[in-house]
Amino acid sequence: MSLAFHITDVSLGHGDETVVRGLDLDIRPGEVLVVVGASGCGKSTLLRSLAGLLPVRGGALLADGAPITGPSPDRALVFQDDALLPWRSARHNVELPLAIRRVPRGERRRLADHWLGQVGLADHGDRRPGKLSGGMRQRVQLARTLAGEPKAILMDEPFGALDAQTRAAMQRLLVDVLRTTPATVVFITHDVDEALYLGDRVAVLGPDGVRTLIDVPEPRDPATRGTPVVRAAREEILRSLT
Amino acid sequence: MTTTLAAPSREARAGAGPKRQRGRRVNRWLIRAASLLTALLVWQWLTATDATVWIRFDRLPTPVEVAGQLGLLLRDPLYYLDIAQSLVRILTGFVLAAVAGIAAGIAVARSRLLSDLLQPLFEVVRPIPAIALVPVAILLFPENEQGIVFITFTAAFFPILVSTRHAVRALPTVWEDAVRTMGGGRGRVLLSVVLPGALPGVFGGLSVGMGVAWICVISAEMISGDYGVGYRTWHAYTIVDYPAVLVGMITIGVLGFATAGAVELLGRKVVGDR
Ligand SMILES: Nc1ncnc2c1ncn2[C@@H]1O[C@H](COP(=O)(O)OP(=O)(O)OP(=O)(O)O)[C@@H](O)[C@H]1O
Ligand SMILES: [Mg+2]
């Protein structure tokens, strides 16, 4: 139920332009791997390649040992914003992956309501995305992703457009929700504190692959915030970011 | 954290209840009716006084004369037959153009091969005014009726095609990416993303298409019809029956207004608020 990714000597890019070369990284099943890096260093490119939306330019990109050749419902992608279909209600959006998997209609609705409940939006199923706040929309997107029961969740700065307070609440919600799923998570962020709070490991990406790979001490335990070990990890990430 | 207030609706902002709201709506309809009535009064005044201010109103029929003619025609079954004939022609041509235009617009926007195959053809045919196709229509179709529908179809096809193509091209890729990473294939992307996403633009094209279709159905009838509002109007002109010509024009105006309104209404219903 959780995917392992094996990335060996991979080059990534768009068109003629190579963005990342010589990337080696193993993503363990069930872990939360956070990727940070300078803007434009290729984080989104990596995630799109893992999703199967963008072919790699060289090297081997394996999901559970099989080369990634295209998108699959096993590997769900969560976007920064505006990925919900605006003409569908929140519930109808969450039902979409279920409809694609040909879940019967009644069951679809029950599951959609279940997942909306999981993200605290049980009462907002009938609203269109345009009538929801940015934080609520991201929660609907999370519910939609979880409803597809993917083996891996690829998140591209999902809280990047939210204000600090909403963001902190979303981080707590994500930690809660991820406890109920075995999926492997690859999470991209610009926020080092977010990385240290959410991740089991944090990878710093550069043009020549992973610069630093850090094991987070006591992952997802708010009590460790500001302790010397976490501060040391934070310093190390910031150092390799510059 | 993320408690949101619903955006204040218009009446809440204006501090008015549903009653005031209804009052305002009635008001707007009054203004619209007054606009039409004023135009009629100005027309009556200009023609009744035989005003000649470089443009000459002395030979134009007055609204009263036209109304009299309209009263006569309203009792004439031929008048309704003409309207029915024109409506059948325009609706047939328009519906065919809508289906073909939407399909071709999506095909051209989504497939490079189809775009390369069809786009040059469309670009060459598009500048030709549909009414200039009358000779071709006469050669191609065994019956006059089919020729008129063909011309109407061609007229409405291109605005629908172009709007659909633009609307599909302008769709953000994120929706398609999302559906594909949920395991959706081409068909699912088309049905769940492309079609609903392009609908607002498509309806823009349908509105324009309906307008052009009227222009062309009337012109085609004037040239080669033996029934229809366009034919009847032209016929009235050849026998110098100006009040009947104006009744024909007003009939065209009202029919055009009604069909455009129908497309608009359907659009609002299908597209909804987003
Ligand atoms: N669709 C595209 N076509 C061509 N080049 C692209 C495309 N998307 C991104 N790039 C280029 O690839 C490089 C990496 O972009 P990418 O979006 O992966 O960066 P990123 O690390 O996600 O940046 P950010 O943190 O700002 O989101 C950039 O130089 C960008 O210009
Ligand atoms: Mg990015």
Coordinates of C-alpha atoms and ligand atoms in Angstrom, one line a residue:
Chain A
M1 CA 0.0 0.0 0.0
S2 CA 3.0 2.3 0.0
L3 CA 5.3 2.9 -2.9
A4 CA 9.1 2.9 -2.9
F5 CA 10.8 5.1 -5.5
H6 CA 14.3 4.4 -6.8
I7 CA 15.9 7.3 -8.6
T8 CA 19.3 6.4 -10.1
D9 CA 21.5 8.9 -12.1
V10 CA 18.4 10.7 -13.4
S11 CA 18.4 13.8 -15.5
L12 CA 15.4 16.0 -15.5
G13 CA 14.3 18.9 -17.7
H14 CA 11.9 20.5 -20.2
G15 CA 12.6 20.5 -23.9
D16 CA 16.2 21.0 -24.6
E17 CA 17.0 22.4 -21.2
T18 CA 18.3 20.0 -18.5
V19 CA 17.4 21.3 -15.0
V20 CA 18.8 18.5 -12.8
R21 CA 21.4 15.9 -13.6
G22 CA 22.9 13.0 -11.8
L23 CA 20.1 12.7 -9.3
D24 CA 20.3 9.6 -6.9
L25 CA 17.6 9.2 -4.3
D26 CA 15.8 6.3 -2.7
I27 CA 12.4 7.1 -1.3
R28 CA 11.3 4.6 1.3
P29 CA 7.8 3.1 1.4
G30 CA 5.6 4.9 3.9
E31 CA 8.0 7.8 4.7
V32 CA 7.4 11.5 4.4
L33 CA 10.2 12.9 2.3
V34 CA 10.4 16.7 2.1
V35 CA 12.3 18.3 -0.8
V36 CA 13.5 21.8 -0.4
G37 CA 15.7 23.9 -2.8
A38 CA 16.2 27.2 -4.4
S39 CA 13.4 28.5 -6.6
G40 CA 13.8 27.1 -10.1
C41 CA 16.1 24.3 -9.0
G42 CA 13.7 21.7 -10.4
K43 CA 11.5 20.5 -7.5
S44 CA 8.3 20.7 -9.4
T45 CA 10.0 19.1 -12.4
L46 CA 11.1 16.2 -10.2
L47 CA 7.5 15.8 -8.8
R48 CA 6.0 15.8 -12.3
S49 CA 8.4 13.2 -13.4
L50 CA 7.5 11.0 -10.3
A51 CA 3.8 11.5 -11.2
G52 CA 4.5 10.3 -14.7
L53 CA 3.5 13.6 -16.4
L54 CA 7.0 14.3 -17.6
P55 CA 9.4 11.7 -19.0
V56 CA 13.0 11.7 -17.6
R57 CA 15.8 12.7 -19.9
G58 CA 18.1 9.9 -18.6
G59 CA 18.7 7.5 -15.8
A60 CA 16.3 5.2 -14.1
L61 CA 13.1 6.3 -12.3
L62 CA 11.4 3.3 -10.7
A63 CA 8.3 3.0 -8.7
D64 CA 8.3 -0.3 -6.8
G65 CA 10.9 -1.5 -9.2
A66 CA 9.0 -0.7 -12.4
P67 CA 10.0 2.2 -14.6
I68 CA 7.6 5.1 -14.5
T69 CA 6.2 5.6 -18.1
G70 CA 3.0 7.6 -17.4
P71 CA 0.5 8.8 -14.8
S72 CA -1.1 6.3 -12.5
P73 CA -3.8 6.5 -9.8
D74 CA -1.2 5.0 -7.5
R75 CA 0.7 8.3 -7.6
A76 CA -1.5 11.2 -6.8
L77 CA -0.4 14.8 -7.3
V78 CA -1.5 17.7 -5.0
F79 CA -1.1 21.2 -6.5
Q80 CA -0.5 24.5 -4.9
D81 CA -3.9 26.0 -5.7
D82 CA -6.8 26.0 -8.1
A83 CA -6.6 22.3 -9.0
L84 CA -10.3 21.7 -8.1
L85 CA -12.8 21.7 -11.0
P86 CA -14.6 25.0 -10.3
W87 CA -17.9 23.9 -11.8
R88 CA -18.2 20.9 -9.5
S89 CA -19.2 21.1 -5.8
A90 CA -16.6 20.0 -3.2
R91 CA -18.3 16.6 -2.9
H92 CA -18.4 16.2 -6.6
N93 CA -14.7 17.0 -6.8
V94 CA -13.9 14.4 -4.2
E95 CA -16.0 11.9 -6.1
L96 CA -14.0 12.3 -9.2
P97 CA -11.2 9.8 -8.5
L98 CA -13.9 7.3 -7.3
A99 CA -15.8 7.8 -10.6
I100 CA -12.6 7.2 -12.5
R101 CA -12.2 3.9 -10.5
R102 CA -15.8 3.0 -11.4
V103 CA -17.0 3.0 -7.8
P104 CA -20.8 2.7 -7.8
R105 CA -22.6 6.0 -7.4
G106 CA -24.1 5.6 -3.9
E107 CA -20.8 4.3 -2.5
R108 CA -19.0 7.2 -4.2
R109 CA -21.1 9.7 -2.3
R110 CA -20.6 7.9 1.0
L111 CA -16.9 7.8 0.6
A112 CA -16.7 11.4 -0.5
D113 CA -18.6 12.5 2.6
H114 CA -16.3 10.4 4.7
W115 CA -13.2 12.0 3.3
L116 CA -14.7 15.5 3.5
G117 CA -15.4 14.7 7.2
Q118 CA -11.8 13.7 7.6
V119 CA -10.6 17.1 6.6
G120 CA -13.3 18.9 8.7
L121 CA -15.5 19.9 5.8
A122 CA -18.5 17.6 6.4
D123 CA -20.9 20.5 6.1
H124 CA -19.4 22.1 3.0
G125 CA -19.8 19.4 0.5
D126 CA -22.4 21.3 -1.6
R127 CA -20.3 24.4 -2.1
R128 CA -18.4 25.2 -5.2
P129 CA -14.6 25.9 -4.8
G130 CA -15.2 29.5 -5.7
K131 CA -17.3 29.8 -2.5
L132 CA -14.5 28.3 -0.3
S133 CA -11.5 29.9 1.3
G134 CA -8.0 29.0 0.1
G135 CA -7.4 26.8 3.1
M136 CA -10.8 25.0 2.6
R137 CA -10.0 24.4 -1.1
Q138 CA -6.7 22.8 -0.1
R139 CA -8.5 20.6 2.3
V140 CA -10.9 19.5 -0.4
Q141 CA -7.9 18.8 -2.6
L142 CA -6.5 16.7 0.2
A143 CA -9.8 14.8 0.6
R144 CA -9.9 14.3 -3.2
T145 CA -6.4 12.9 -3.2
L146 CA -7.1 10.6 -0.2
A147 CA -10.3 9.3 -1.8
G148 CA -8.3 7.9 -4.6
E149 CA -6.3 5.8 -2.1
P150 CA -3.0 6.3 -3.8
K151 CA 0.1 4.5 -2.7
A152 CA 2.1 7.7 -3.0
I153 CA 1.1 11.3 -2.6
L154 CA 3.2 13.9 -4.3
M155 CA 2.6 17.4 -2.9
D156 CA 3.9 20.5 -4.6
E157 CA 3.9 23.4 -2.1
P158 CA 0.3 22.6 -1.1
F159 CA 0.2 25.2 1.6
G160 CA 2.4 27.8 -0.3
A161 CA -0.5 30.1 -1.0
L162 CA -1.9 30.2 2.6
D163 CA -1.4 32.6 5.4
A164 CA 0.8 31.6 8.3
Q165 CA -2.1 30.6 10.7
T166 CA -4.0 28.6 8.1
R167 CA -0.8 27.0 7.1
A168 CA 0.0 25.8 10.6
A169 CA -3.5 24.4 11.0
M170 CA -3.2 22.6 7.6
Q171 CA 0.2 21.1 8.7
R172 CA -1.5 19.7 11.9
L173 CA -4.4 18.4 9.8
L174 CA -2.0 16.8 7.3
V175 CA -0.1 15.0 10.1
D176 CA -3.4 13.7 11.5
V177 CA -4.7 12.5 8.2
L178 CA -1.5 10.9 7.1
R179 CA -1.6 8.7 10.2
T180 CA -4.6 7.0 8.7
T181 CA -2.9 6.2 5.4
P182 CA 0.1 4.1 4.6
A183 CA 1.0 6.2 1.5
T184 CA 4.5 7.4 0.8
V185 CA 4.6 11.2 0.7
V186 CA 6.9 13.4 -1.3
F187 CA 6.3 17.0 -0.1
I188 CA 7.8 20.1 -1.6
T189 CA 8.1 23.3 0.4
H190 CA 10.1 26.5 0.7
D191 CA 9.6 26.6 4.4
V192 CA 12.4 24.9 6.4
D193 CA 10.3 24.8 9.5
E194 CA 7.5 23.1 7.7
A195 CA 10.0 20.6 6.3
L196 CA 11.3 19.8 9.7
Y197 CA 7.8 19.5 11.2
L198 CA 6.4 17.2 8.5
G199 CA 9.2 15.1 7.2
D200 CA 10.9 11.9 8.2
R201 CA 13.8 13.1 6.0
V202 CA 14.5 16.3 4.3
A203 CA 16.4 16.4 0.9
V204 CA 18.0 19.6 -0.4
L205 CA 17.9 19.6 -4.1
G206 CA 20.4 21.3 -6.3
P207 CA 21.3 21.2 -10.0
D208 CA 23.6 18.3 -9.5
G209 CA 21.2 16.2 -7.5
V210 CA 20.6 15.9 -3.8
R211 CA 23.0 18.1 -1.9
T212 CA 22.1 17.1 1.6
L213 CA 19.8 14.4 3.0
I214 CA 18.9 14.8 6.7
D215 CA 17.1 12.4 9.0
V216 CA 14.7 14.5 11.1
P217 CA 15.0 13.8 14.8
E218 CA 11.6 12.9 16.3
P219 CA 9.5 13.6 13.2
R220 CA 6.1 15.2 13.6
D221 CA 6.5 15.8 17.3
P222 CA 5.8 19.5 18.0
A223 CA 7.5 19.2 21.4
T224 CA 10.9 18.9 19.7
R225 CA 10.6 22.3 18.0
G226 CA 13.5 24.5 19.0
T227 CA 15.5 21.7 20.7
P228 CA 19.3 21.7 19.9
V229 CA 19.1 18.6 17.6
V230 CA 16.4 20.2 15.5
R231 CA 18.2 23.5 15.5
A232 CA 21.3 21.7 14.2
A233 CA 19.3 20.1 11.5
R234 CA 17.8 23.4 10.6
E235 CA 21.2 25.1 10.4
E236 CA 22.5 22.3 8.2
I237 CA 19.5 22.7 5.7
L238 CA 19.9 26.4 5.6
R239 CA 23.6 26.1 5.0
S240 CA 23.2 23.8 2.0
L241 CA 20.4 26.0 0.6
T242 CA 22.8 28.9 0.1
Chain B
M1 CA -8.6 29.0 11.4
T2 CA -10.3 28.9 8.1
T3 CA -13.8 30.0 9.0
T4 CA -15.0 32.1 6.1
L5 CA -18.0 34.3 5.7
A6 CA -20.0 33.9 2.5
A7 CA -19.3 36.9 0.3
P8 CA -22.1 39.4 1.0
S9 CA -24.7 39.2 -1.7
R10 CA -25.6 42.3 -3.7
E11 CA -28.8 43.0 -1.9
A12 CA -27.1 42.7 1.5
R13 CA -24.5 45.2 0.5
A14 CA -27.2 47.6 -0.7
G15 CA -29.0 47.1 2.6
A16 CA -32.2 46.1 0.8
G17 CA -34.5 43.1 1.2
P18 CA -36.1 40.9 -1.5
K19 CA -38.9 43.5 -1.9
R20 CA -36.5 46.3 -2.9
Q21 CA -34.8 43.8 -5.2
R22 CA -38.0 43.0 -7.0
G23 CA -38.8 46.7 -7.2
R24 CA -35.4 47.4 -8.9
R25 CA -36.0 44.6 -11.4
V26 CA -39.4 46.0 -12.4
N27 CA -37.7 49.4 -12.7
R28 CA -35.1 48.0 -15.1
W29 CA -37.8 46.5 -17.3
L30 CA -39.6 49.8 -17.4
I31 CA -36.4 51.5 -18.6
R32 CA -36.0 48.9 -21.3
A33 CA -39.6 49.3 -22.5
A34 CA -39.2 53.1 -22.4
S35 CA -36.1 52.8 -24.6
L36 CA -38.1 51.0 -27.3
L37 CA -41.1 53.2 -27.0
T38 CA -39.0 56.3 -27.3
A39 CA -37.5 55.0 -30.6
L40 CA -41.0 54.4 -31.9
L41 CA -42.1 57.9 -30.9
V42 CA -39.1 59.5 -32.6
W43 CA -39.8 57.5 -35.7
Q44 CA -43.4 58.5 -35.6
W45 CA -42.5 62.2 -35.2
L46 CA -39.9 62.1 -38.0
T47 CA -42.2 60.4 -40.5
A48 CA -45.4 62.2 -39.6
T49 CA -43.8 65.6 -40.0
D50 CA -42.1 64.4 -43.2
A51 CA -38.8 65.6 -41.8
T52 CA -36.0 66.1 -44.3
V53 CA -32.7 66.8 -42.6
W54 CA -30.5 65.7 -45.5
I55 CA -31.8 62.2 -44.6
R56 CA -35.4 62.1 -45.9
F57 CA -38.1 60.7 -43.8
D58 CA -40.9 61.8 -46.0
R59 CA -41.3 58.5 -47.9
L60 CA -40.6 56.1 -45.0
P61 CA -43.9 54.6 -43.6
T62 CA -44.9 55.7 -40.2
P63 CA -45.1 53.3 -37.3
V64 CA -48.8 53.5 -37.4
E65 CA -48.9 52.4 -41.0
V66 CA -46.5 49.6 -40.2
A67 CA -48.6 48.6 -37.2
G68 CA -51.7 48.5 -39.4
Q69 CA -49.8 46.3 -41.9
L70 CA -48.7 44.0 -39.0
G71 CA -52.3 43.8 -37.8
L72 CA -53.3 42.5 -41.3
L73 CA -50.4 40.1 -41.5
L74 CA -51.0 38.7 -38.0
R75 CA -54.4 37.4 -39.4
D76 CA -52.6 35.9 -42.5
P77 CA -51.6 32.2 -42.1
L78 CA -48.9 32.8 -44.7
Y79 CA -47.1 35.1 -42.2
Y80 CA -46.8 32.3 -39.7
L81 CA -45.8 29.8 -42.4
D82 CA -42.9 32.2 -43.4
I83 CA -41.8 32.4 -39.8
A84 CA -41.9 28.7 -39.3
Q85 CA -40.0 28.1 -42.5
S86 CA -37.2 30.5 -41.5
L87 CA -37.1 29.0 -38.0
V88 CA -36.8 25.5 -39.3
R89 CA -33.9 26.6 -41.6
I90 CA -32.0 28.5 -39.0
L91 CA -32.4 25.9 -36.3
T92 CA -31.4 23.0 -38.5
G93 CA -28.3 24.9 -39.7
F94 CA -27.5 26.2 -36.3
V95 CA -27.8 22.9 -34.4
L96 CA -25.6 21.1 -37.1
A97 CA -23.1 24.0 -36.9
A98 CA -23.0 23.8 -33.1
V99 CA -22.3 20.0 -33.1
A100 CA -19.7 20.2 -35.9
G101 CA -18.2 23.5 -34.6
I102 CA -17.7 22.3 -31.0
A103 CA -16.3 18.9 -32.2
A104 CA -14.0 20.5 -34.7
G105 CA -12.9 23.2 -32.3
I106 CA -12.0 20.6 -29.6
A107 CA -10.3 18.3 -32.2
V108 CA -8.1 21.2 -33.6
A109 CA -7.2 22.4 -30.1
R110 CA -6.3 19.0 -28.7
S111 CA -4.6 17.2 -31.6
R112 CA -1.6 18.5 -33.5
L113 CA -2.3 16.1 -36.4
L114 CA -5.9 17.2 -36.7
S115 CA -4.9 20.8 -36.4
D116 CA -2.3 20.4 -39.2
L117 CA -4.9 18.6 -41.3
L118 CA -7.9 20.8 -40.8
Q119 CA -6.7 24.2 -39.8
P120 CA -5.4 25.4 -43.2
L121 CA -8.7 24.3 -44.7
F122 CA -10.7 26.3 -42.1
E123 CA -8.5 29.4 -42.5
V124 CA -9.0 29.4 -46.3
V125 CA -12.8 28.9 -46.2
R126 CA -13.4 31.1 -43.2
P127 CA -13.0 34.5 -44.9
I128 CA -15.5 33.7 -47.6
P129 CA -18.8 35.3 -46.6
A130 CA -21.3 32.4 -46.3
I131 CA -23.7 34.3 -48.6
A132 CA -21.1 34.1 -51.3
L133 CA -21.6 30.4 -51.3
V134 CA -25.0 30.6 -52.8
P135 CA -23.8 29.6 -56.3
V136 CA -21.9 26.6 -54.8
A137 CA -25.0 25.7 -52.7
I138 CA -27.1 25.7 -55.9
L139 CA -24.6 23.4 -57.6
L140 CA -24.1 21.1 -54.7
F141 CA -27.6 20.5 -53.4
P142 CA -30.5 19.1 -55.2
E143 CA -33.0 21.2 -53.3
N144 CA -33.1 24.9 -52.5
E145 CA -34.0 24.1 -48.9
Q146 CA -30.8 22.2 -48.3
G147 CA -28.8 24.9 -49.9
I148 CA -30.2 27.5 -47.5
V149 CA -29.5 25.3 -44.5
F150 CA -26.0 24.7 -45.8
I151 CA -25.3 28.4 -46.0
T152 CA -26.7 29.0 -42.5
F153 CA -24.6 26.1 -41.2
T154 CA -21.4 27.5 -42.8
A155 CA -22.1 31.0 -41.3
A156 CA -22.6 29.7 -37.8
F157 CA -19.9 27.1 -37.9
F158 CA -16.8 29.3 -37.9
P159 CA -17.6 31.5 -34.9
I160 CA -18.4 28.4 -32.9
L161 CA -15.3 26.6 -34.1
V162 CA -13.0 29.6 -33.3
S163 CA -14.5 30.2 -29.8
T164 CA -14.3 26.6 -28.9
R165 CA -10.7 26.3 -30.1
H166 CA -9.7 29.3 -28.0
A167 CA -11.6 28.2 -25.0
V168 CA -10.0 24.7 -25.1
R169 CA -6.5 26.1 -25.6
A170 CA -6.9 28.6 -22.7
L171 CA -7.8 25.8 -20.2
P172 CA -5.3 25.6 -17.4
T173 CA -3.2 22.4 -17.6
V174 CA -3.5 21.7 -13.9
W175 CA -7.1 20.3 -14.2
E176 CA -6.0 17.9 -16.9
D177 CA -2.9 16.9 -14.9
A178 CA -5.0 16.3 -11.8
V179 CA -7.4 14.0 -13.7
R180 CA -4.6 12.1 -15.4
T181 CA -2.8 11.5 -12.1
M182 CA -6.1 10.1 -10.8
G183 CA -5.9 7.5 -13.6
G184 CA -8.2 9.3 -16.0
G185 CA -7.7 8.6 -19.7
R186 CA -8.3 10.7 -22.8
G187 CA -12.0 10.2 -22.7
R188 CA -12.3 11.1 -19.1
V189 CA -10.2 14.3 -19.6
L190 CA -12.4 15.3 -22.5
L191 CA -15.7 14.7 -20.6
S192 CA -14.7 15.9 -17.2
V193 CA -12.3 18.7 -18.0
V194 CA -12.3 19.9 -21.6
L195 CA -16.0 20.1 -22.3
P196 CA -17.2 21.6 -19.0
G197 CA -14.1 23.9 -18.8
A198 CA -14.7 25.3 -22.3
L199 CA -18.4 25.8 -22.0
P200 CA -18.4 29.5 -21.2
G201 CA -16.3 30.2 -24.3
V202 CA -18.4 27.8 -26.4
F203 CA -21.5 29.7 -25.5
G204 CA -19.9 32.9 -26.5
G205 CA -19.4 31.3 -29.9
L206 CA -22.9 30.0 -30.0
S207 CA -24.3 33.5 -29.4
V208 CA -22.2 35.0 -32.2
G209 CA -23.0 32.0 -34.4
M210 CA -26.8 32.6 -33.9
G211 CA -26.4 36.2 -34.9
V212 CA -24.5 35.4 -38.1
A213 CA -26.9 32.6 -38.9
W214 CA -29.8 35.0 -39.0
I215 CA -28.0 37.4 -41.3
C216 CA -27.2 34.5 -43.7
V217 CA -30.6 32.7 -43.5
I218 CA -32.4 36.0 -44.4
S219 CA -29.9 36.9 -47.1
A220 CA -30.1 33.4 -48.6
E221 CA -33.9 33.5 -48.6
M222 CA -33.8 36.9 -50.3
I223 CA -31.7 35.4 -53.1
S224 CA -33.2 32.0 -53.5
G225 CA -36.1 31.3 -51.2
D226 CA -39.7 30.7 -52.1
Y227 CA -40.9 31.0 -48.5
G228 CA -39.5 32.5 -45.3
V229 CA -39.3 35.9 -43.7
G230 CA -36.4 37.0 -45.9
Y231 CA -38.1 36.0 -49.1
R232 CA -41.3 37.7 -48.1
T233 CA -39.5 41.0 -47.1
W234 CA -37.7 41.1 -50.5
H235 CA -40.9 40.3 -52.3
A236 CA -42.6 43.2 -50.6
Y237 CA -39.8 45.4 -51.8
T238 CA -40.2 44.3 -55.4
I239 CA -43.9 45.2 -55.3
V240 CA -43.1 48.5 -53.5
D241 CA -45.0 47.6 -50.4
Y242 CA -42.9 49.5 -47.9
P243 CA -45.0 48.9 -44.8
A244 CA -44.7 45.2 -45.4
V245 CA -40.9 45.5 -45.9
L246 CA -40.7 47.1 -42.5
V247 CA -42.9 44.5 -40.9
G248 CA -40.5 41.9 -42.3
M249 CA -37.5 43.7 -40.8
I250 CA -39.2 44.1 -37.4
T251 CA -40.1 40.4 -37.6
I252 CA -36.5 39.5 -38.2
G253 CA -35.4 41.7 -35.4
V254 CA -37.8 40.1 -32.9
L255 CA -36.9 36.6 -34.0
G256 CA -33.2 37.3 -33.7
F257 CA -33.7 38.8 -30.3
A258 CA -35.7 35.8 -29.1
T259 CA -33.3 33.2 -30.4
A260 CA -30.3 35.1 -29.0
G261 CA -32.1 35.3 -25.7
A262 CA -32.8 31.6 -25.8
V263 CA -29.1 30.8 -26.4
E264 CA -28.1 33.2 -23.6
L265 CA -30.6 31.6 -21.2
L266 CA -29.5 28.1 -22.0
G267 CA -25.9 29.2 -21.5
R268 CA -26.6 30.6 -18.1
K269 CA -28.5 27.5 -17.2
V270 CA -25.7 25.1 -18.4
V271 CA -22.7 27.1 -17.3
G272 CA -24.2 28.2 -14.0
D273 CA -22.2 30.4 -11.7
R274 CA -18.6 29.5 -11.3
Ligands
LIG1 N1 6.8 23.8 -18.7 C1 8.1 24.2 -18.7 N2 8.7 24.4 -19.9 C2 10.0 24.7 -20.0 N3 10.8 25.0 -18.9 C3 10.2 24.8 -17.7 C4 8.8 24.5 -17.5 N4 8.6 24.4 -16.2 C5 9.7 24.8 -15.6 N5 10.7 25.0 -16.5 C6 12.1 25.4 -16.1 O1 12.6 24.4 -15.4 C7 13.4 24.9 -14.3 C8 12.9 24.2 -13.0 O2 11.5 24.6 -12.8 P1 10.7 24.0 -11.6 O3 9.3 24.5 -11.7 O4 10.9 22.6 -11.5 O5 11.4 24.7 -10.3 P2 11.0 24.7 -8.8 O6 12.1 24.2 -8.1 O7 9.7 24.0 -8.6 O8 10.8 26.2 -8.5 P3 9.8 26.9 -7.5 O9 10.3 26.7 -6.1 O10 9.9 28.4 -7.9 O11 8.4 26.3 -7.7 C9 13.2 26.4 -14.3 O12 14.4 26.9 -14.8 C10 12.1 26.6 -15.3 O13 12.3 27.8 -16.0
MG2 MG 7.7 24.5 -8.1

